[in-house]
mmCIF file of C-alpha atoms in Angstrom:
data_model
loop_
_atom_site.group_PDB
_atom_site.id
_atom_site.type_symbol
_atom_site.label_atom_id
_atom_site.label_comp_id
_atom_site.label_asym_id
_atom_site.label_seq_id
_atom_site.Cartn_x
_atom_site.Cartn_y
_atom_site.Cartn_z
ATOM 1 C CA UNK A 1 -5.815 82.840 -64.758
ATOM 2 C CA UNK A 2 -5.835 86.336 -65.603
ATOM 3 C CA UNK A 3 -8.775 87.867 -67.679
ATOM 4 C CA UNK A 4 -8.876 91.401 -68.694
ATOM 5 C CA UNK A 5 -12.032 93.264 -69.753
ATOM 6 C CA UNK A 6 -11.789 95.740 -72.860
ATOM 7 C CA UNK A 7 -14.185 96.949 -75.208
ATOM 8 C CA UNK A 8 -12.797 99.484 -77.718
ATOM 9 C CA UNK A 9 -15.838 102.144 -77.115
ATOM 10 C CA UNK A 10 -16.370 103.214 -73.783
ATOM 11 C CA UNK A 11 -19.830 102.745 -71.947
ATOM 12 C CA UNK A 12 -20.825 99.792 -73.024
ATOM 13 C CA UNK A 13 -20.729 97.521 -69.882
ATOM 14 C CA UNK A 14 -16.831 96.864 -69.167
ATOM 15 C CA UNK A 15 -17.284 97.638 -65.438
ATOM 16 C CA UNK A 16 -20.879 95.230 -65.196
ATOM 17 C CA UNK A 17 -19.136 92.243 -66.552
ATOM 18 C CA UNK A 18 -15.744 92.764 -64.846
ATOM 19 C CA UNK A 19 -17.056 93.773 -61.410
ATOM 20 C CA UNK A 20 -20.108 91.043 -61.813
ATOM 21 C CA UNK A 21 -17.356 88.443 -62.990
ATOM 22 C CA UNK A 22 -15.488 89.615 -59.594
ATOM 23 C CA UNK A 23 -18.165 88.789 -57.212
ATOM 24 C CA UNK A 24 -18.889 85.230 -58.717
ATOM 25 C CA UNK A 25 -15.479 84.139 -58.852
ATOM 26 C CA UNK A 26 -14.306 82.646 -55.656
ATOM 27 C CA UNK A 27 -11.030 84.125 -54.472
ATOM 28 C CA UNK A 28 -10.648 86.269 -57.352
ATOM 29 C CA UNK A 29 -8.840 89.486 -57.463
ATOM 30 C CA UNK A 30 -10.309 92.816 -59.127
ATOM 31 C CA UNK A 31 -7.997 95.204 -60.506
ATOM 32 C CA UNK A 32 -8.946 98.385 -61.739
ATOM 33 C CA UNK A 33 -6.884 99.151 -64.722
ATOM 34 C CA UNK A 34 -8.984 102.251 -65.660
ATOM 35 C CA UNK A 35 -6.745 104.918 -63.941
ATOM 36 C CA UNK A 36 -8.389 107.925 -65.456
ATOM 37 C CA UNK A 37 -11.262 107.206 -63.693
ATOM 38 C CA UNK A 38 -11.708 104.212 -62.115
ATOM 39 C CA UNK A 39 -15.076 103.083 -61.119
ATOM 40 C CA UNK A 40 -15.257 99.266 -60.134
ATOM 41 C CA UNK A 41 -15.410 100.785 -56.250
ATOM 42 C CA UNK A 42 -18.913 101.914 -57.052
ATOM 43 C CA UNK A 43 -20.233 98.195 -57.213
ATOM 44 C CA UNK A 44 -17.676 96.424 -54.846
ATOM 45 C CA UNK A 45 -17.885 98.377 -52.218
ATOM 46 C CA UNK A 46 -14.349 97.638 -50.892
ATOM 47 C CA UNK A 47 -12.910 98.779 -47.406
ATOM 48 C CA UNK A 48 -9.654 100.354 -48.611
ATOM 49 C CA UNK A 49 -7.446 100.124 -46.336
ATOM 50 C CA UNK A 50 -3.616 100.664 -48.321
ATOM 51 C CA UNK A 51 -2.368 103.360 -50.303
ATOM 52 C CA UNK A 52 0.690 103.312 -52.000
ATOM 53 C CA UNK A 53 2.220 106.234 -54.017
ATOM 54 C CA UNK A 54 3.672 105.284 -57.339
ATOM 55 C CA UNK A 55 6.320 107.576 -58.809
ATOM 56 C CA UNK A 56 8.208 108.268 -62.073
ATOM 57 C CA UNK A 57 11.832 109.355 -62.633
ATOM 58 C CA UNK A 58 12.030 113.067 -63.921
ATOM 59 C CA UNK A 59 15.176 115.040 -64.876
ATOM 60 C CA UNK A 60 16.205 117.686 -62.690
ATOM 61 C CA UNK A 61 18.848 120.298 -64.171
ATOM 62 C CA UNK A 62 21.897 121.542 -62.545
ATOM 63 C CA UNK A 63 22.093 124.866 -63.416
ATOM 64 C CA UNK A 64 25.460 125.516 -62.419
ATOM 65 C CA UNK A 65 26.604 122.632 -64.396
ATOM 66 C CA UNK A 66 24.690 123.532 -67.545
ATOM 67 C CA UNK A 67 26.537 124.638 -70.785
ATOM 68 C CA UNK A 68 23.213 125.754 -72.638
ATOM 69 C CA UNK A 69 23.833 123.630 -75.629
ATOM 70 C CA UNK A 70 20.367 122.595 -76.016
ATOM 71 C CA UNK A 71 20.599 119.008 -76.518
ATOM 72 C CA UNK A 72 17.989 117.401 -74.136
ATOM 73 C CA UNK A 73 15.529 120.031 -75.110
ATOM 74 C CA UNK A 74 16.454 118.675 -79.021
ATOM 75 C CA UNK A 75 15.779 115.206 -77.896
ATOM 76 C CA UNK A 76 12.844 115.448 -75.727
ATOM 77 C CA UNK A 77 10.107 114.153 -78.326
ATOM 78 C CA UNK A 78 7.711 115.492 -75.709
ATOM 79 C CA UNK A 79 8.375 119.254 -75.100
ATOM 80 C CA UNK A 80 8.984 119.511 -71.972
ATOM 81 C CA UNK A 81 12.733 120.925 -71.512
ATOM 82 C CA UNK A 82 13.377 124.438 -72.511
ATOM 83 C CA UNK A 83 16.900 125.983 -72.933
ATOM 84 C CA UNK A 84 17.095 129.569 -72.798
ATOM 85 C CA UNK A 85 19.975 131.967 -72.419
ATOM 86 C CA UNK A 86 20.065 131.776 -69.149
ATOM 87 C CA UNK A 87 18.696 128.658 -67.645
ATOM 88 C CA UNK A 88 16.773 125.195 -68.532
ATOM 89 C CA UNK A 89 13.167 125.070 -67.540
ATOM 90 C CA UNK A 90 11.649 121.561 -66.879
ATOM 91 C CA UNK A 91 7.968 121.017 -67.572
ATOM 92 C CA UNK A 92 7.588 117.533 -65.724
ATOM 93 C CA UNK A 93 4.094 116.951 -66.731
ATOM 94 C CA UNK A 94 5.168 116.724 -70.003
ATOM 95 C CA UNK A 95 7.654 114.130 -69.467
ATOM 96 C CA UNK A 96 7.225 110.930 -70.437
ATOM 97 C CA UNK A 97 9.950 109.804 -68.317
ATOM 98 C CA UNK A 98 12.148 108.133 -71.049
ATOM 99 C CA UNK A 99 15.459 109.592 -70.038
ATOM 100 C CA UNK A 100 16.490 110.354 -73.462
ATOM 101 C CA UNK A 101 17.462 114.148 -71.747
ATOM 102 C CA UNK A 102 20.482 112.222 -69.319
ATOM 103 C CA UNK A 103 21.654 110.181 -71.905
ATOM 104 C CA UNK A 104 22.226 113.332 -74.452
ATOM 105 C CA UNK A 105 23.617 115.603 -71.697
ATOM 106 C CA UNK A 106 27.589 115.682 -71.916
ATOM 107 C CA UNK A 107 27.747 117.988 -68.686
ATOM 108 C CA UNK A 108 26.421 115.745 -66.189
ATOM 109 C CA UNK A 109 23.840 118.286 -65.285
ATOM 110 C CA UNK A 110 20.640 116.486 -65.294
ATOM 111 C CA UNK A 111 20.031 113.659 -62.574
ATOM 112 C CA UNK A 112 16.940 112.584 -62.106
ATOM 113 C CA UNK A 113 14.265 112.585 -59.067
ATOM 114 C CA UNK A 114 11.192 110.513 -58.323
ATOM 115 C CA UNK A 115 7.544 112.608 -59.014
ATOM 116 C CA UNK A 116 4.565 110.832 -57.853
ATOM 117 C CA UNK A 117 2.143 110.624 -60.701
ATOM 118 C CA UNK A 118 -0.664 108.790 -58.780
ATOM 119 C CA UNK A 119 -1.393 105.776 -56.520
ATOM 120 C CA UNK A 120 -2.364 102.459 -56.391
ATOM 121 C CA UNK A 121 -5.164 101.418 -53.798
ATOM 122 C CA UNK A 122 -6.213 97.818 -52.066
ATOM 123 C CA UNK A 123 -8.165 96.790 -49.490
ATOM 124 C CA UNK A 124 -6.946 94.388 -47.084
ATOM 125 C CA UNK A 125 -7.085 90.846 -48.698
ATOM 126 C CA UNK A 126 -6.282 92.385 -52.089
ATOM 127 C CA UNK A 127 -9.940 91.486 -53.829
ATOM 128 C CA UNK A 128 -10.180 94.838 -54.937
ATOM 129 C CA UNK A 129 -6.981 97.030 -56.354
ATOM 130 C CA UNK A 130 -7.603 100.157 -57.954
ATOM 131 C CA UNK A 131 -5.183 102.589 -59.946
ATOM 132 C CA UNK A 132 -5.928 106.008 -59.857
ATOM 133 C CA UNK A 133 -3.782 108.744 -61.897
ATOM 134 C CA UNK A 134 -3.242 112.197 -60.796
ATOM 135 C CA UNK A 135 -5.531 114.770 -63.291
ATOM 136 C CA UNK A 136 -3.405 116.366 -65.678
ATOM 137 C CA UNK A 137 -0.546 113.603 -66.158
ATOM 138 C CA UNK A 138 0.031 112.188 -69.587
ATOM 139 C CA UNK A 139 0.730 108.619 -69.084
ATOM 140 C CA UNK A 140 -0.563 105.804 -66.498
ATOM 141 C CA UNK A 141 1.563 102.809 -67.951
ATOM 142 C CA UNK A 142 3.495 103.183 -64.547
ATOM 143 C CA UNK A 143 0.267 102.687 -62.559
ATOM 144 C CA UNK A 144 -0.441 99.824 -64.291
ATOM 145 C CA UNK A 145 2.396 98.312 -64.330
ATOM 146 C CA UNK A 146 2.305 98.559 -60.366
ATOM 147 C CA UNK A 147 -1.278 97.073 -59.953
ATOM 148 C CA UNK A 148 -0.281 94.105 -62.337
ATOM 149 C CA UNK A 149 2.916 93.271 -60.037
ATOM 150 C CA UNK A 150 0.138 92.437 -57.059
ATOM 151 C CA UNK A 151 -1.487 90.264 -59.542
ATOM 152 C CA UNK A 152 -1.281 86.838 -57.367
ATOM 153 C CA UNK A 153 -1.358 83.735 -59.712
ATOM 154 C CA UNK A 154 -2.987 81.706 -57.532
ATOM 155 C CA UNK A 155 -5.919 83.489 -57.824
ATOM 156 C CA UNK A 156 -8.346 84.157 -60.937
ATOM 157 C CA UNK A 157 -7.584 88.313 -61.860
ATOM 158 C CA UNK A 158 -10.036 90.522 -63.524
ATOM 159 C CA UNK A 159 -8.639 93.326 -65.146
ATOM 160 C CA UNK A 160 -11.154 96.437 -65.807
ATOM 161 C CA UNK A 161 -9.275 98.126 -69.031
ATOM 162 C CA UNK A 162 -9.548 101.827 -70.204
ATOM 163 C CA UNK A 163 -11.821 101.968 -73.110
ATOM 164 C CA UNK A 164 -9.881 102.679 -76.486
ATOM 165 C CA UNK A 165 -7.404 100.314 -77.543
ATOM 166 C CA UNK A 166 -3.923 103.062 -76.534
ATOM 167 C CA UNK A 167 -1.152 102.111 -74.564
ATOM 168 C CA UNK A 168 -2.554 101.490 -71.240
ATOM 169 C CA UNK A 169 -4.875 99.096 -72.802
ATOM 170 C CA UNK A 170 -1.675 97.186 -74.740
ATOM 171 C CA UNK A 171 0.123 97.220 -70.867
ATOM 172 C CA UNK A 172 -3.037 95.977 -69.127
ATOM 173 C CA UNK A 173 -3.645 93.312 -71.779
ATOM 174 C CA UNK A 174 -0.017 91.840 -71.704
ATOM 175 C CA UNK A 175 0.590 88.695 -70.631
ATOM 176 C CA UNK A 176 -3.274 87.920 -70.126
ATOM 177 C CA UNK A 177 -4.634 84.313 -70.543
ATOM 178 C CA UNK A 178 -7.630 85.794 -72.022
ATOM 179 C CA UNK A 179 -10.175 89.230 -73.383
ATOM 180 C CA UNK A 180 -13.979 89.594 -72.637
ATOM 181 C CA UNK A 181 -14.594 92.077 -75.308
ATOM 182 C CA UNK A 182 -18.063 93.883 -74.540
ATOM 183 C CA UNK A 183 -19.711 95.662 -76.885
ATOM 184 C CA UNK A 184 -23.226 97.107 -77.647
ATOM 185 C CA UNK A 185 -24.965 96.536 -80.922
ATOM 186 C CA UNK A 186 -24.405 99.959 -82.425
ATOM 187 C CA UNK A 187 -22.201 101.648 -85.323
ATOM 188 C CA UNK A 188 -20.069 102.942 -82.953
ATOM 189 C CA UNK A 189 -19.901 99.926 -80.539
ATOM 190 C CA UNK A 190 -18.960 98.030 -83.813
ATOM 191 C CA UNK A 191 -16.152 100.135 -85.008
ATOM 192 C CA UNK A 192 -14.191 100.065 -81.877
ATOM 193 C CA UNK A 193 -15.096 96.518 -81.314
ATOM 194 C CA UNK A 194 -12.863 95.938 -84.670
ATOM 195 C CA UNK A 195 -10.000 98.539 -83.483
ATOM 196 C CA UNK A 196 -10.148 95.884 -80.388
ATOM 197 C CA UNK A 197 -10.327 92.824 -82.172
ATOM 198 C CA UNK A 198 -7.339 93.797 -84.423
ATOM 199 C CA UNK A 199 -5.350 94.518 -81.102
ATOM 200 C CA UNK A 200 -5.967 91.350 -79.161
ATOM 201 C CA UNK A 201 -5.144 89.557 -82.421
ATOM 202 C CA UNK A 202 -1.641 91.011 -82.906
ATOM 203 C CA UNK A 203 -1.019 90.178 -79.333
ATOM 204 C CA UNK A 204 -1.769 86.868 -79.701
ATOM 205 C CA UNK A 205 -4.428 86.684 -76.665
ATOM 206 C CA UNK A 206 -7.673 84.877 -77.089
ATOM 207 C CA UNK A 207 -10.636 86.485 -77.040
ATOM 208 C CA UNK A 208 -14.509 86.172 -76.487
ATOM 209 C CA UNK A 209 -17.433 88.744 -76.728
ATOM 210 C CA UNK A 210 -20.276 89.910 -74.646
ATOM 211 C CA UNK A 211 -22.798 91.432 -76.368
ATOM 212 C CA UNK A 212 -24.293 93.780 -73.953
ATOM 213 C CA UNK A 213 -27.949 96.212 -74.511
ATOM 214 C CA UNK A 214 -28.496 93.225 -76.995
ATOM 215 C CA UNK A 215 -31.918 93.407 -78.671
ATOM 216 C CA UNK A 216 -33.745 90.619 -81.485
ATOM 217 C CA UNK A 217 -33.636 93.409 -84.001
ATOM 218 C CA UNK A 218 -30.715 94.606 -84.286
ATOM 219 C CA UNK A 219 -27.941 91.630 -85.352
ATOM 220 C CA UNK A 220 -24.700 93.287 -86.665
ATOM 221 C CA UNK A 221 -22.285 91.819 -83.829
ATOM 222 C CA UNK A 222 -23.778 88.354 -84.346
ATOM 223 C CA UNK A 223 -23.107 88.984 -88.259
ATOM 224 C CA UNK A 224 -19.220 90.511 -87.588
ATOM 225 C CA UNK A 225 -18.480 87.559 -84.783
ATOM 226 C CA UNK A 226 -19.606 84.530 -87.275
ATOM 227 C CA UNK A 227 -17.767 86.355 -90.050
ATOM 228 C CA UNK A 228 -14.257 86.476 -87.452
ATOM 229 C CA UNK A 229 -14.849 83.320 -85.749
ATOM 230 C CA UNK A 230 -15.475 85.133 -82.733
ATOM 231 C CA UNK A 231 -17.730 83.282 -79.925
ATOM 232 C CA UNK A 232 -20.728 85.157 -78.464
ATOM 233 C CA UNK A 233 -20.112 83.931 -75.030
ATOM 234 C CA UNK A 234 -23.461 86.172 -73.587
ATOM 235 C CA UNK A 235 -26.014 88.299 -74.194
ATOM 236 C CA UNK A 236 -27.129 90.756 -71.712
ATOM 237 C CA UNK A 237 -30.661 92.712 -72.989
ATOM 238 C CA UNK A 238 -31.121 96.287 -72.987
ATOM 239 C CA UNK A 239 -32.641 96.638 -69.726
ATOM 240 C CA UNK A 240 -34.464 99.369 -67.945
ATOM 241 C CA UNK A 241 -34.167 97.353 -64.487
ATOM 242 C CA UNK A 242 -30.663 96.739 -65.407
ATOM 243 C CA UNK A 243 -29.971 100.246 -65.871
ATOM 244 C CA UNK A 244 -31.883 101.446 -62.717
ATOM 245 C CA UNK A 245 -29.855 98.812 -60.922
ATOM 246 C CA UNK A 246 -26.668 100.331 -62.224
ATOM 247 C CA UNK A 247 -27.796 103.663 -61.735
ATOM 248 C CA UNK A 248 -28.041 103.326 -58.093
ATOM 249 C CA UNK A 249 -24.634 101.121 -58.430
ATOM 250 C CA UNK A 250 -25.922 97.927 -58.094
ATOM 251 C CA UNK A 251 -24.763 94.752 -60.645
ATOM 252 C CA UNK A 252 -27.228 92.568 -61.908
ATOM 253 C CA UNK A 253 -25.273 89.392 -59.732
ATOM 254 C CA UNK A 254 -26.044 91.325 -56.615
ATOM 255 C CA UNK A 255 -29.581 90.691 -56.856
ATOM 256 C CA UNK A 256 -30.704 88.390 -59.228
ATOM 257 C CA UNK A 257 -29.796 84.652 -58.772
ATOM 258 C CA UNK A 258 -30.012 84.124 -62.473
ATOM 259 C CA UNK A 259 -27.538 86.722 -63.175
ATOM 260 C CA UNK A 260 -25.262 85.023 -60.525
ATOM 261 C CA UNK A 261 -25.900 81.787 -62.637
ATOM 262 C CA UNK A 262 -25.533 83.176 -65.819
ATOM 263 C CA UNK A 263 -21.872 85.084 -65.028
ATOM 264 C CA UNK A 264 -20.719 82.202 -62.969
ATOM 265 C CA UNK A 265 -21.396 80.032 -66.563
ATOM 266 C CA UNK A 266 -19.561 82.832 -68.021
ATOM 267 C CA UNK A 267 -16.477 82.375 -66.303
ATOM 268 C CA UNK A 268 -16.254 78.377 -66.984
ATOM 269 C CA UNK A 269 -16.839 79.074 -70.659
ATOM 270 C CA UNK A 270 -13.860 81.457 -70.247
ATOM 271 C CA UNK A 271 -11.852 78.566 -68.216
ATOM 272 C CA UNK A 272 -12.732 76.239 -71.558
ATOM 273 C CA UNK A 273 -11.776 78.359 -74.106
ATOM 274 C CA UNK A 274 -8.713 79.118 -72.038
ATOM 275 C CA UNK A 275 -7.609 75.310 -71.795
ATOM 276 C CA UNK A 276 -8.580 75.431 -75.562
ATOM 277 C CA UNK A 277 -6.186 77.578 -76.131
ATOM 278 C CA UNK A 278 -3.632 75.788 -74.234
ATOM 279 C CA UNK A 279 -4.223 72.505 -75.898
ATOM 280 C CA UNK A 280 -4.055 74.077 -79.541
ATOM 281 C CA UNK A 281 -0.631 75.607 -78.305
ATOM 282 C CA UNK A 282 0.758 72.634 -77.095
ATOM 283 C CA UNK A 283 -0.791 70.742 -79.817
ATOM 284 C CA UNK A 284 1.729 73.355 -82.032
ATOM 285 C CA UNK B 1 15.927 145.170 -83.273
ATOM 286 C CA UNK B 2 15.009 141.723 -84.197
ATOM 287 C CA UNK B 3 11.071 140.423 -83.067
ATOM 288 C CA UNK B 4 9.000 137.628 -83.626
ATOM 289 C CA UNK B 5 5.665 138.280 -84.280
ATOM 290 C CA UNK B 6 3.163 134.849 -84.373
ATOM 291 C CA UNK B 7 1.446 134.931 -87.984
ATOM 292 C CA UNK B 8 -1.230 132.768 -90.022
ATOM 293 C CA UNK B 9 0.899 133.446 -93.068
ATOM 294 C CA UNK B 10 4.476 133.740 -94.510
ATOM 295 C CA UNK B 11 4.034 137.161 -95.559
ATOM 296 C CA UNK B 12 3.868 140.718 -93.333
ATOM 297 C CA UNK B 13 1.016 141.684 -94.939
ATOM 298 C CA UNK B 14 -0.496 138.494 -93.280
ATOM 299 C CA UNK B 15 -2.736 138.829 -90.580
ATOM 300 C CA UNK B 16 -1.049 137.924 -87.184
ATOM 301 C CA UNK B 17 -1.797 134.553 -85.512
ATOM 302 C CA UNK B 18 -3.545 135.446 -82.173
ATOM 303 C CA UNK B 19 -1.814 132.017 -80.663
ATOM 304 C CA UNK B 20 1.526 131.482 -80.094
ATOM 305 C CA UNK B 21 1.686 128.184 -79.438
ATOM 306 C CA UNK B 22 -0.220 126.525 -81.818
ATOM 307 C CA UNK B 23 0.655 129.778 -84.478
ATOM 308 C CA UNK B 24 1.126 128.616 -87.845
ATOM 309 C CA UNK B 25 4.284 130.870 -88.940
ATOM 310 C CA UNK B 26 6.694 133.055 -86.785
ATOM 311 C CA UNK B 27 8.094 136.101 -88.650
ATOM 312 C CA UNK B 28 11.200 137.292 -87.412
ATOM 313 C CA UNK B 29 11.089 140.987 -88.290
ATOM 314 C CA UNK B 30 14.140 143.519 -87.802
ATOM 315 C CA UNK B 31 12.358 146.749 -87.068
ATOM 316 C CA UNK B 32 14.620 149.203 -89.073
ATOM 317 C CA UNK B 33 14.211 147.691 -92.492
ATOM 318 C CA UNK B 34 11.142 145.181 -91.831
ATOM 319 C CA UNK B 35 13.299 142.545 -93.906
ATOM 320 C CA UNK B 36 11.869 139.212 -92.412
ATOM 321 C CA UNK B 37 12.651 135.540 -92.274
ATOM 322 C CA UNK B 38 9.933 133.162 -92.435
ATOM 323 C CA UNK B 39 10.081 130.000 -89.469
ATOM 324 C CA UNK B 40 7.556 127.154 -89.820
ATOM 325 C CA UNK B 41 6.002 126.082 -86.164
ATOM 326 C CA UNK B 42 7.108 122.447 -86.591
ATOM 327 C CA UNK B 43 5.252 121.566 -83.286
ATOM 328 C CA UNK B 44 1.916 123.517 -84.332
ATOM 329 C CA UNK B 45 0.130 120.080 -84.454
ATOM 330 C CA UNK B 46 2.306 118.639 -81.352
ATOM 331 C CA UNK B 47 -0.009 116.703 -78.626
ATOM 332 C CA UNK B 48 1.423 118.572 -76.038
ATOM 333 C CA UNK B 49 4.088 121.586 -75.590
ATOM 334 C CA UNK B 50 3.381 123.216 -78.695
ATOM 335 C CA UNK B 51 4.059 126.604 -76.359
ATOM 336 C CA UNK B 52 7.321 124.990 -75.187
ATOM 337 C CA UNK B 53 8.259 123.972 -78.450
ATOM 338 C CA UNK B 54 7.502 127.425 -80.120
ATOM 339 C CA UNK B 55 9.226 129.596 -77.407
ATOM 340 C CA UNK B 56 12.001 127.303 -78.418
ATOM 341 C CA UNK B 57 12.194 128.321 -81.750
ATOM 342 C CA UNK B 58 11.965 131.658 -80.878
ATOM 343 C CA UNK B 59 14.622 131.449 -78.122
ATOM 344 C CA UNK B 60 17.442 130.125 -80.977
ATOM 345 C CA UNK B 61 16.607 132.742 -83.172
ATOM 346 C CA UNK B 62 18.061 135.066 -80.669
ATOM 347 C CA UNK B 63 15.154 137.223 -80.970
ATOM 348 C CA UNK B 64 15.063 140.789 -78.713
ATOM 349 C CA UNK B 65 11.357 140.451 -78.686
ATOM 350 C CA UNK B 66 8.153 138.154 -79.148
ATOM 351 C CA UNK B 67 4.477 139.451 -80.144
ATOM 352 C CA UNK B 68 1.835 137.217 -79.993
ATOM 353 C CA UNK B 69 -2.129 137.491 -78.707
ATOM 354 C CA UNK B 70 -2.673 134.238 -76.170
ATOM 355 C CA UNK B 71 -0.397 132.379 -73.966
ATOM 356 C CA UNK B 72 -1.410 128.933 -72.958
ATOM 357 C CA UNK B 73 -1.090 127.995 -69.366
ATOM 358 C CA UNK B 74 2.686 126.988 -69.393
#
């Protein structure tokens, strides 16, 4: 089973429930998908002991070869090939690597050559995987993709998304059995909850909420989730020992039994709705 | 002598733009008769290379000469 963890605004507990959902879950596999700045090693603690490189295909110009007509700088929907009188200058951290620029070049000038763009970390038993993308570069789809070919199916995966809902949430969410949206019960935790919502929809995954710094007063997730159908499937409360916990990066599960109970409950609710899911499908 | 010159307007009694990448206008200007021709930044908006884009431009209008105020890092 593979579960990933989004949210749509960031800070509002991804990490907690995806690293606390790690530690409960016998033989489970953590993968950090946030490769901007992944964090899950705070809380896990994992001996890394494996780095691999991961690397994108760039175009490279032959200069010699070059007529100077200008085409793969007119194709490049990124900017980052520049024709001038004399010579074609490559900005590869601009490219988005779709090699548009080799396909319009009639002079067989451009080849292309492998740029690292970041790497992809484990420790030993692959538990914990983290992607990590080099500052500055545009896109971490390739990172992700990477981290998601160690996914082993025999084993339950948590996937730690990127806030937002952009393209390296739509490539960490594919082909996932299921979405633990967390939110918070703010404006802003509510708007992006929606953006999030309306992704996991169109993508046809199933999808429950935690409602994290949850308080009596304030009700306006309960009120959107009963108006989408959406289960509640736990409440953590705004917390000050919570917080200092997290502050000095330790999860709730690591020292609280009744967390431990509470996320371990989590993830059989999650198995249910999953087999849910697979019964309605099949029912189909 | 034909030069660009990076401008908030489409006129030459415009004030200059003090960016060149993310300039609004480029006036190309021929220095003897300060006739002009007016070219729109497509890529003033563009998430990235708006510089690249620009000195594009510039670079097919076989200009002898760009002035601008700031230069991003590329």
């Amino acid at each position: 089973m593979i579960i990933a963890v989004l949210s749509g605004k960031g800070g509002t507990g991804k990490t907690t429930v995806a690293a606390s959902l790690a530690q409960v879950i016998p033989n489970s596999q953590y993968l950090d998908c946030d490769v901007e700045e992944p964090n899950g090693f705070i809380f896990l603690k994992p001996d890394l002991t494996s780095t691999t490189d991961v690397t994108v295909k760039v175009p490279e110009v032959d200069q010699d070869q070059c007529t100077h007509c200008g085409a793969c700088a007119r194709i490049c929907q990124f900017n980052a090939i520049a024709v001038t009188r004399q010579r074609v200058l490559v900005f590869p951290e601009l490219c988005h690597h779709c090699g548009a620029c080799l396909l319009a070049c009639r002079s067989g000038a451009i080849t292309e050559i492998e740029r690292s763009i970041g790497v992809i970390e484990q420790d030993s038993n692959q538990h914990f995987l983290q992607g990590r993308l080099n500052v500055g570069e545009p896109v971490g789809i390739p990172i992700i993709s990477a981290l998601k070919n160690r996914i082993n199916i025999n084993r339950t995966s948590i996937l730690d998304c990127s806030p937002g809902a952009s393209c390296v949430v739509v490539k960490s969410l594919e082909d996932c059995d299921y979405a633990v949206l967390v939110t918070e019960p703010t404006p802003f935790g509510l708007h992006d909850l929606k953006i999030a919502i309306s992704l996991v929809r169109k993508m046809g995954i199933p999808a429950g909420i935690v409602l994290n710094k949850a308080s009596g007063q304030n009700t306006i997730i309960q009120a959107y989730c009963q108006e989408m159908a959406l289960p509640i499937l736990m409440e953590i409360p705004f917390s000050r020992s919570i917080a200092e916990a997290y502050s000095r990066g330790v999860l709730p599960v690591q020292t609280d039994p009744k967390w431990k109970t509470q996320f371990t409950a989590l993830y059989w609710q999650i198995g249910e709705e999953v087999a849910h899911e697979t019964d309605r499908f099949c029912q189909r | 002598m034909k030069v660009a010159v990076s401008s908030s307007g489409q006129t030459i009694d415009d004030p200059m733009d003090t960016r060149f990448g993310r300039a609004a206008f480029f006036l190309m200007v021929a220095t003897g008769t300060l006739e002009f021709m007016i070219l729109d930044h497509a890529a003033q908006a563009a998430s990235g290379g708006a510089g690249i884009a620009a000195a594009q431009s510039v670079i097919d209008q076989q200009v002898d000469a760009v002035i601008t105020g700031q230069r991003g890092k590329r």
